[in-house]
Amino acid sequence: MAVALIVAAGRGERLGSGRPKALVTLAGRPMLAWSIEALRNVAAVSEIVIALPAGELGAAPAGTVAVAGGTTRSESVREALHASAGGDPVIVHDAARPLARPALFERALADLEQYACDAAIAAAPVADTIKQVADDGRTVQSTLDRARLWAVQTPQVFRRSALEGALAAPPELLAAATDDAWLIERAGGVVRVVQSDPGNLKVTTLTDLHVAELLLRERGG
Ligand code: CTP
Ligand code: MG
C-alpha cells in the first residue's frame, strides 16, 4: 500500500497572511483539507502523514499522522517519511497545491508501477516561450525547445528506497532542492513526468489564493 506525505510546514511568507499558508481558509476550509480529501479518495493510500509547523500539530485531522516539519521543504519530507509506518510507494504532495485531484495521484502511481523508473512526477507542458539569459541577467543567450519543457508540480511518487536514498543527501543539497525528484536525478535515478495541467496550481501569492478559491468554488466544493 502507498503512504502519502503532505508537506504543510512552510511559513507562507510570500502569501503574507500572518499564519502558516496550509492553514489559511480556502473556499471554506483550511487549504490543507483539500489535499487530505483528495488523498482519502485514492484507494491505494493506506496512511497519510502531514508535516506541520511545530506549534500546529493539532491541525492534522483524526486518522492522519502529524509530525513537526523542518526548516526546509526537503527536511519536512524527510521528517514525514521517518514518521510513516513503511508504505511503498511514497507519494509526496505540497499542501500548497490544493487543486490536485484523486485521478492525478492515481495516474502517477500507475506510471510508477508500469515503467522502470524511480519516480513519477506530475508536470504540465510549458505554454510560454522560455529564454535563457547570460550572466548579466538580461542578454538573451538562447531560446529553449518548448516541446521538451515541463513545469513540475506535486504529487511526486517514489519507490521508497529511492526517496530514502535521495533524502540521505548532505544538508546543503537538501536545502538547495526545490523538489525531491531533483535529488533522484542527481544520483542517476530515472524520473518520468506524468501529464498534468496548469489548473493544479501552487498557491504562493494572494493572487494564486484568489484563483484557487474561484476554481474550487466552480467545482462546487
Ligand atoms: N514546506 C514545508 N516545510 C518547509 C518549507 C515548505 O513543509 N520548511 C511546504 C509548504 O508548506 C508547502 C510546500 O512545502 O506546502 C511548498 O513550499 P512553498 O510553496 O514555498 O510554501 P511556504 O514555504 O509556506 O511559502 P513561502 O516560501 O512563501 O514562505
Ligand atoms: Mg517556501
Tab-separated table of N, CA and C and ligand atoms in Angstrom, residues 7-14 21 70-73 76 94-96 202, ligand 1:
chain	number	residue	atom	x	y	z
A	7	VAL	N	3.396	17.863	2.746
A	7	VAL	CA	4.245	18.850	3.425
A	7	VAL	C	3.476	20.160	3.564
A	8	ALA	N	3.311	20.562	4.823
A	8	ALA	CA	2.468	21.716	5.152
A	8	ALA	C	3.133	22.567	6.228
A	9	ALA	N	4.458	22.469	6.338
A	9	ALA	CA	5.166	23.126	7.445
A	9	ALA	C	5.755	24.478	7.075
A	10	GLY	N	5.475	24.946	5.853
A	10	GLY	CA	6.039	26.233	5.430
A	10	GLY	C	5.380	27.397	6.150
A	11	ARG	N	6.042	28.546	6.086
A	11	ARG	CA	5.535	29.726	6.799
A	11	ARG	C	4.601	30.570	5.945
A	12	GLY	N	4.665	30.409	4.640
A	12	GLY	CA	3.792	31.199	3.780
A	12	GLY	C	4.163	32.665	3.749
A	13	GLU	N	5.455	32.939	3.712
A	13	GLU	CA	5.898	34.342	3.775
A	13	GLU	C	5.438	35.163	2.575
A	14	ARG	N	5.464	34.564	1.391
A	14	ARG	CA	5.064	35.333	0.198
A	14	ARG	C	3.562	35.591	0.173
A	21	LYS	N	0.648	28.991	5.692
A	21	LYS	CA	-0.161	29.015	4.469
A	21	LYS	C	-1.140	27.851	4.399
A	70	GLY	N	10.581	20.466	9.095
A	70	GLY	CA	11.926	21.002	9.288
A	70	GLY	C	12.018	22.430	8.786
A	71	THR	N	13.255	22.947	8.746
A	71	THR	CA	13.417	24.341	8.319
A	71	THR	C	13.373	24.475	6.796
A	72	THR	N	13.642	23.391	6.066
A	72	THR	CA	13.488	23.426	4.604
A	72	THR	C	12.445	22.398	4.191
A	73	ARG	N	11.942	22.555	2.959
A	73	ARG	CA	10.934	21.628	2.460
A	73	ARG	C	11.434	20.185	2.493
A	76	SER	N	11.294	18.676	5.791
A	76	SER	CA	9.913	18.321	6.152
A	76	SER	C	9.515	16.990	5.518
A	94	ASP	N	2.530	18.743	-1.919
A	94	ASP	CA	2.551	20.043	-1.233
A	94	ASP	C	1.128	20.446	-0.835
A	95	ALA	N	0.940	20.809	0.417
A	95	ALA	CA	-0.358	21.363	0.825
A	95	ALA	C	-0.683	22.618	0.028
A	96	ALA	N	0.348	23.259	-0.517
A	96	ALA	CA	0.161	24.478	-1.311
A	96	ALA	C	-0.457	24.193	-2.689
A	202	LYS	N	0.013	26.103	-7.764
A	202	LYS	CA	0.585	26.251	-6.420
A	202	LYS	C	0.209	27.612	-5.875
B	1	CTP	N1	7.125	23.338	3.257
B	1	CTP	C1	7.351	22.552	4.378
B	1	CTP	N2	8.415	22.828	5.204
B	1	CTP	C2	9.219	23.867	4.954
B	1	CTP	C3	9.007	24.678	3.806
B	1	CTP	C4	7.942	24.388	2.967
B	1	CTP	O1	6.601	21.610	4.625
B	1	CTP	N3	10.219	24.112	5.807
B	1	CTP	C5	5.977	23.042	2.384
B	1	CTP	C6	4.969	24.172	2.357
B	1	CTP	O2	4.092	24.062	3.471
B	1	CTP	C7	4.283	23.967	1.015
B	1	CTP	C8	5.372	23.304	0.163
B	1	CTP	O3	6.410	22.894	1.049
B	1	CTP	O4	3.160	23.103	1.081
B	1	CTP	C9	5.900	24.242	-0.911
B	1	CTP	O5	6.545	25.340	-0.299
B	1	CTP	P1	6.166	26.874	-0.546
B	1	CTP	O6	5.125	26.990	-1.588
B	1	CTP	O7	7.442	27.627	-0.656
B	1	CTP	O8	5.413	27.265	0.832
B	1	CTP	P2	5.941	28.164	2.022
B	1	CTP	O9	7.357	27.837	2.319
B	1	CTP	O10	4.950	28.033	3.122
B	1	CTP	O11	5.818	29.638	1.407
B	1	CTP	P3	6.951	30.792	1.401
B	1	CTP	O12	8.144	30.203	0.692
B	1	CTP	O13	6.302	31.916	0.679
B	1	CTP	O14	7.243	31.101	2.845
